[in-house]
mmCIF file of C-alpha atoms in Angstrom:
data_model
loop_
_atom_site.group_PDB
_atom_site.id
_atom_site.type_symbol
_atom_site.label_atom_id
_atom_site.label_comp_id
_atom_site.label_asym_id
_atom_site.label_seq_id
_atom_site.Cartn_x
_atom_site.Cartn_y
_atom_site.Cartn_z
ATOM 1 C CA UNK A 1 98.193 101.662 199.324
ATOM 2 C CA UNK A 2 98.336 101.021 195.832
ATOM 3 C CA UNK A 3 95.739 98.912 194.236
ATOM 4 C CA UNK A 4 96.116 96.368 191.729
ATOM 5 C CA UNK A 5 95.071 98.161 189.277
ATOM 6 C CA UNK A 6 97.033 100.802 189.779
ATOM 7 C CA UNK A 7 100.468 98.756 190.642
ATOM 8 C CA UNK A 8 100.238 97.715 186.932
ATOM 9 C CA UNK A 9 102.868 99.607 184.729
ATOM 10 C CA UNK A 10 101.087 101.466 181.585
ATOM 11 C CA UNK A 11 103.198 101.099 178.386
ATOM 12 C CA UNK A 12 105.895 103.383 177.000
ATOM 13 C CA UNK A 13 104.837 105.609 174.788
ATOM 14 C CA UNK A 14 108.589 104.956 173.282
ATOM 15 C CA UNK A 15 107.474 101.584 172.205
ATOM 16 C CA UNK A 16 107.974 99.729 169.027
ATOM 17 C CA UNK A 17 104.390 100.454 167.331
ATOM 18 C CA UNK A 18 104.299 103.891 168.197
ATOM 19 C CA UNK A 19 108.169 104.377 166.777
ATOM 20 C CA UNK A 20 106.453 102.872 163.659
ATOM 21 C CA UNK A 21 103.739 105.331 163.510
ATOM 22 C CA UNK A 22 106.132 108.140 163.473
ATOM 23 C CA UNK A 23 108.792 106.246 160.466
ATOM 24 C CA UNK A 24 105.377 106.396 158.962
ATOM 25 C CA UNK A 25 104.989 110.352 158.870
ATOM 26 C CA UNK A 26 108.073 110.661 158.512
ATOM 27 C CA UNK A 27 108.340 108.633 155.171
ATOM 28 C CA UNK A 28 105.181 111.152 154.057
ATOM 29 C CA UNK A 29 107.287 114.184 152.956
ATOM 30 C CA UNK A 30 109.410 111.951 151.334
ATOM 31 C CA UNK A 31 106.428 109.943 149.287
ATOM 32 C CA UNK A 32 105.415 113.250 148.577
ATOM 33 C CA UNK A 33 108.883 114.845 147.210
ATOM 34 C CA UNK A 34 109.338 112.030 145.129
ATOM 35 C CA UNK A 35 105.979 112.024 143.517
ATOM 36 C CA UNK A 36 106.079 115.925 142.750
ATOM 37 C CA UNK A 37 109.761 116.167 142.051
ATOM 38 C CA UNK A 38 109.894 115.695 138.306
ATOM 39 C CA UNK A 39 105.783 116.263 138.006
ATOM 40 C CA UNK A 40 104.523 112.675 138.086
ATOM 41 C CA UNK A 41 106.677 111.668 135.057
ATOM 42 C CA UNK A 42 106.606 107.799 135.246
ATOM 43 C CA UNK A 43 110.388 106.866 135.679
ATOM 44 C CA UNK A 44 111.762 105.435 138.265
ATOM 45 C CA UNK A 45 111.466 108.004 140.496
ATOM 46 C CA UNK A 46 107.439 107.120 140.026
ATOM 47 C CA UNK A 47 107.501 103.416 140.944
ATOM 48 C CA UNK A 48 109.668 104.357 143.755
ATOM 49 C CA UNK A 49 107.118 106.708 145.375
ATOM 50 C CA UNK A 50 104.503 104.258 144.628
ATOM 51 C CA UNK A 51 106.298 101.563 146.367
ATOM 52 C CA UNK A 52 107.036 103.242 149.313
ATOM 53 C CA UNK A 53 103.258 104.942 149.725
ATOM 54 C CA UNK A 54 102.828 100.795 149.722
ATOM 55 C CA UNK A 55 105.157 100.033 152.277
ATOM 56 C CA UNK A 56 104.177 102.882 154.758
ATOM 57 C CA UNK A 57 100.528 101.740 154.125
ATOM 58 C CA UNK A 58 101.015 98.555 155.108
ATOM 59 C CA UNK A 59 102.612 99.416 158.344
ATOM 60 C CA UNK A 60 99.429 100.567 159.995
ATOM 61 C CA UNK A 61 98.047 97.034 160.445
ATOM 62 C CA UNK A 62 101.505 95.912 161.883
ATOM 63 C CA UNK A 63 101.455 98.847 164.247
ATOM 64 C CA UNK A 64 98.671 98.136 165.271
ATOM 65 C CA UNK A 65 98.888 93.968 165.638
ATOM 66 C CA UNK A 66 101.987 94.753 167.419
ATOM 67 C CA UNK A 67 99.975 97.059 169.853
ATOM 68 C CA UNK A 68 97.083 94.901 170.678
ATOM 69 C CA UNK A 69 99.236 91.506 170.643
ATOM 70 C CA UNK A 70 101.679 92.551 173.268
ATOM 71 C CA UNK A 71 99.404 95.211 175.322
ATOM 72 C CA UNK A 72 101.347 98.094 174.171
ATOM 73 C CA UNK A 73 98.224 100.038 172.835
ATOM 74 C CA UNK A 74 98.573 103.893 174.746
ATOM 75 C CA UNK A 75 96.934 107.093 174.401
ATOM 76 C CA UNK A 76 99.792 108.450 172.211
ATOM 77 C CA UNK A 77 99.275 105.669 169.723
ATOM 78 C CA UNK A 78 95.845 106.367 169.561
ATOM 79 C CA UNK A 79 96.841 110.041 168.509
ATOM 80 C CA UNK A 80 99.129 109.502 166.286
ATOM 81 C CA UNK A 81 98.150 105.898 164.294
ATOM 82 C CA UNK A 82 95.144 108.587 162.674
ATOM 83 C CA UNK A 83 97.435 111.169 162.131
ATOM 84 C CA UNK A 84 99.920 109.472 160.016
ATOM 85 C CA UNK A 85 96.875 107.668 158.293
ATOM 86 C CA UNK A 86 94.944 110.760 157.200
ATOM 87 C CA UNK A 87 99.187 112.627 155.997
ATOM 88 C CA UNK A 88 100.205 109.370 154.168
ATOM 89 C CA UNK A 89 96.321 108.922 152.059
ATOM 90 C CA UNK A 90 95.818 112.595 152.415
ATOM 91 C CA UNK A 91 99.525 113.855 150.902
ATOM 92 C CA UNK A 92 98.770 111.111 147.865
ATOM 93 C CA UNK A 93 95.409 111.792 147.167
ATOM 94 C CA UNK A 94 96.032 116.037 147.169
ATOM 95 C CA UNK A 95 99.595 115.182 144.964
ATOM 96 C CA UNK A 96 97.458 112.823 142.445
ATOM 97 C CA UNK A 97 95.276 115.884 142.149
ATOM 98 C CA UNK A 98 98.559 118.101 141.587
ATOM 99 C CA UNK A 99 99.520 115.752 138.389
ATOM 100 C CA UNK A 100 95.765 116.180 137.260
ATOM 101 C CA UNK A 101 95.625 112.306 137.781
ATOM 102 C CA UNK A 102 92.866 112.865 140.349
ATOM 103 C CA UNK A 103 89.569 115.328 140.015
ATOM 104 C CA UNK A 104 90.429 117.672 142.707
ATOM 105 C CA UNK A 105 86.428 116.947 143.975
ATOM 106 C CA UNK A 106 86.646 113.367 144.567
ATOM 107 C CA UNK A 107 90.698 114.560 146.990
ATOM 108 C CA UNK A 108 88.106 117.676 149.040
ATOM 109 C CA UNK A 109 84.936 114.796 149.973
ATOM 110 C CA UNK A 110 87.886 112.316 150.849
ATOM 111 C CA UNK A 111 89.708 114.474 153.089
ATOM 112 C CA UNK A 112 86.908 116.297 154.317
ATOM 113 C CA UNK A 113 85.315 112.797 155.428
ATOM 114 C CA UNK A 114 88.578 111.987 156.706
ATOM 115 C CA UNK A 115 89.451 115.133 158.632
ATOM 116 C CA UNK A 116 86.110 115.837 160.041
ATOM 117 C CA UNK A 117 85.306 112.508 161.531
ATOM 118 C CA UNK A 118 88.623 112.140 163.276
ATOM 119 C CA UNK A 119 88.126 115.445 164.927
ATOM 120 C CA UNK A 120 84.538 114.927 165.870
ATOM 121 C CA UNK A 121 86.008 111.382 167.609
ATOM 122 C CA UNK A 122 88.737 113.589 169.606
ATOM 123 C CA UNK A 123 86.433 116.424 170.511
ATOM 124 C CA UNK A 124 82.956 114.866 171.019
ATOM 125 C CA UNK A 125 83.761 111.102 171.503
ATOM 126 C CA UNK A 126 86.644 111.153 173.546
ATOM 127 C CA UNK A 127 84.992 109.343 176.863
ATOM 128 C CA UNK A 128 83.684 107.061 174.338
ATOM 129 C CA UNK A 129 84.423 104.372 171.842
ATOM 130 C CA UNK A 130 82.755 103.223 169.070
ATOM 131 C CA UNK A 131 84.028 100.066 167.613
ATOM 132 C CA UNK A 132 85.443 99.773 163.536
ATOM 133 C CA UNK A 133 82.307 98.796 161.574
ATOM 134 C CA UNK A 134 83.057 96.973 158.741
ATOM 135 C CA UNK A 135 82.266 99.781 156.023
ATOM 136 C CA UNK A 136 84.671 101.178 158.164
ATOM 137 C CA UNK A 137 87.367 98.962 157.354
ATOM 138 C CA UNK A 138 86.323 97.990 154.021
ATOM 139 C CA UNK A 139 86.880 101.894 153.521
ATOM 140 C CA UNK A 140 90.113 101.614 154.699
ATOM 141 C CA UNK A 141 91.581 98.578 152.651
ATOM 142 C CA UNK A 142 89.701 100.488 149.525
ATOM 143 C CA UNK A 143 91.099 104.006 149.806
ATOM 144 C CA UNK A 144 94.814 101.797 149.808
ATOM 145 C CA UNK A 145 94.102 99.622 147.119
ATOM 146 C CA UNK A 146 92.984 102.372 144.973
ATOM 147 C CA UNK A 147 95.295 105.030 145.695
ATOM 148 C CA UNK A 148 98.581 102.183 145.508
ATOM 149 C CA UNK A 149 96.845 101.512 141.939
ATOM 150 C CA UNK A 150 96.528 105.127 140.862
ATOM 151 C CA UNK A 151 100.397 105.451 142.151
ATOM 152 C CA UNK A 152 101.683 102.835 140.356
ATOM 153 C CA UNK A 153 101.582 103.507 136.076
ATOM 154 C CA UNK A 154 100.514 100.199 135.630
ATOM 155 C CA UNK A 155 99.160 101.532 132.141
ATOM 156 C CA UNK A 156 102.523 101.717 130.638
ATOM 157 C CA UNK A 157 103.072 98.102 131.221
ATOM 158 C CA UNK A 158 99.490 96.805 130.622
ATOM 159 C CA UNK A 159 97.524 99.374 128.099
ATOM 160 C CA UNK A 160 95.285 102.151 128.851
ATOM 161 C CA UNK A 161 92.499 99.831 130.117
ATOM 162 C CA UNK A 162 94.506 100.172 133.256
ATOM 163 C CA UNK A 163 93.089 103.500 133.878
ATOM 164 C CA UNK A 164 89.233 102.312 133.791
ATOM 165 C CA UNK A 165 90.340 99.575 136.918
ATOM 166 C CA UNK A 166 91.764 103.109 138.356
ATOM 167 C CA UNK A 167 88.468 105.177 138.010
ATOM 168 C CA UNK A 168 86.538 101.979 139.436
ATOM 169 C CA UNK A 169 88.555 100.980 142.320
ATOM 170 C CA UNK A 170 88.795 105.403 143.010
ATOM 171 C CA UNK A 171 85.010 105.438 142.551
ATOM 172 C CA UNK A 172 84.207 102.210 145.193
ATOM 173 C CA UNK A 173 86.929 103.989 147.906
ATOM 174 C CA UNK A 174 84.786 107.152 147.826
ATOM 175 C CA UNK A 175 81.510 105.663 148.320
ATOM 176 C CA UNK A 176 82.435 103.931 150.968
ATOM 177 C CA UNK A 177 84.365 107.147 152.591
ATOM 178 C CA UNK A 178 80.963 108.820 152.414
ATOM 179 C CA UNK A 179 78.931 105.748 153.502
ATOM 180 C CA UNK A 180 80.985 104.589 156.120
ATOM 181 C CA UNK A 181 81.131 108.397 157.552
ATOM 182 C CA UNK A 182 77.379 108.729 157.806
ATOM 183 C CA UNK A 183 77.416 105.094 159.588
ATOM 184 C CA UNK A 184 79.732 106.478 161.814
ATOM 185 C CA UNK A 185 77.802 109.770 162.666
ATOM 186 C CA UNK A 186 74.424 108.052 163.075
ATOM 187 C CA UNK A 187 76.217 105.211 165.531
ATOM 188 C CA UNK A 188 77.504 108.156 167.311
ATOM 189 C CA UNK A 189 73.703 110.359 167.447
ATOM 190 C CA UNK A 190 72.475 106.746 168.650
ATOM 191 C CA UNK A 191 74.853 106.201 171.281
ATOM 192 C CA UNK A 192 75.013 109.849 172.832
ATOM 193 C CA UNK A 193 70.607 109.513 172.441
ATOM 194 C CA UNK A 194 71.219 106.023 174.348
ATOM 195 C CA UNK A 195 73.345 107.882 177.601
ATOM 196 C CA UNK A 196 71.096 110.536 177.349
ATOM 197 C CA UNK A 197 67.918 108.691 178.127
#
């Protein structure tokens, strides 16, 4: 006989934030095509792949509040939310570097931060959770401020000072990438040390 527990029906993985995730990578490509296709020149075309690197941005916290709210958080989600996360910052960050907008050093320790953690938490932490610290999240909100701001020639509009608010909102994302990954490592050594004692 079924058990409580058990009686209660696990969400769809067809639900409504996991069908955002996936408009999400699948507005990547397009970010991307539009940002390459006439080499970064900043027409339309520009503001147009800056606004919708915005938009698809911004959908991870609604995902995600949409998840949690309604109980509709499932093992899919969890796959994919990270996925689309590290495409969408990832594509923008190695395209910036394309245009020679972006040192290609500062797009390798991003994505190598990014990359490496996420598979360390699906191939050593995956009976285990370690809760969003807040360098975490202030990394987060950071690396999309400061790539939406490189995207967007705000220069053209407001002067050339625009590109020193660039270099320090770039410089305060990557610091905290590489702060908030070491956090992350040392939580995990502590909490691994902690089962095995």
């Amino acid at each position: 006989m079924a058990t409580p527990h058990e009686s209660v029906s696990r969400p769809s993985n067809w639900n409504v934030p996991n069908l955002i995730t996936v408009v999400r990578i699948l507005l990547a490509p397009v970010f991307i095509w539009m940002l390459l296709a006439d080499n970064g020149a900043h027409d339309a075309l520009r503001w147009a792949a800056a606004v919708l690197f915005i938009i698809a941005i911004a959908t991870d916290g609604i995902d995600g509040m949409i998840a949690r709210r309604h109980n509709l958080v499932t093992d899919l989600g969890k796959i994919l939310d990270p996925i689309a996360d590290k495409i969408l910052t990832g594509g923008a960050l190695v395209c910036l570097s394309i245009l020679g907008e972006l040192p290609w050093w500062v797009t390798i320790v991003i994505l190598v931060r990014e990359i490496g953690i996420t598979v360390f938490r699906f191939v050593m932490l995956r009976d285990r959770v370690i809760p969003a610290s807040r360098g975490g999240k202030l990394k987060t909100i950071a690396q999309s401020v400061s790539i939406s701001l490189a995207l967007l020639p705000f220069w053209l509009v407001f002067g050339e000072w625009v590109h020193w608010l660039n270099t320090a909102t770039m410089t305060i994302a990557l610091v905290l990438t590489v702060v908030s990954g070491l956090d992350y490592l040392i939580s995990a050594w502590r909490l691994r040390k902690h089962d095995v004692a």
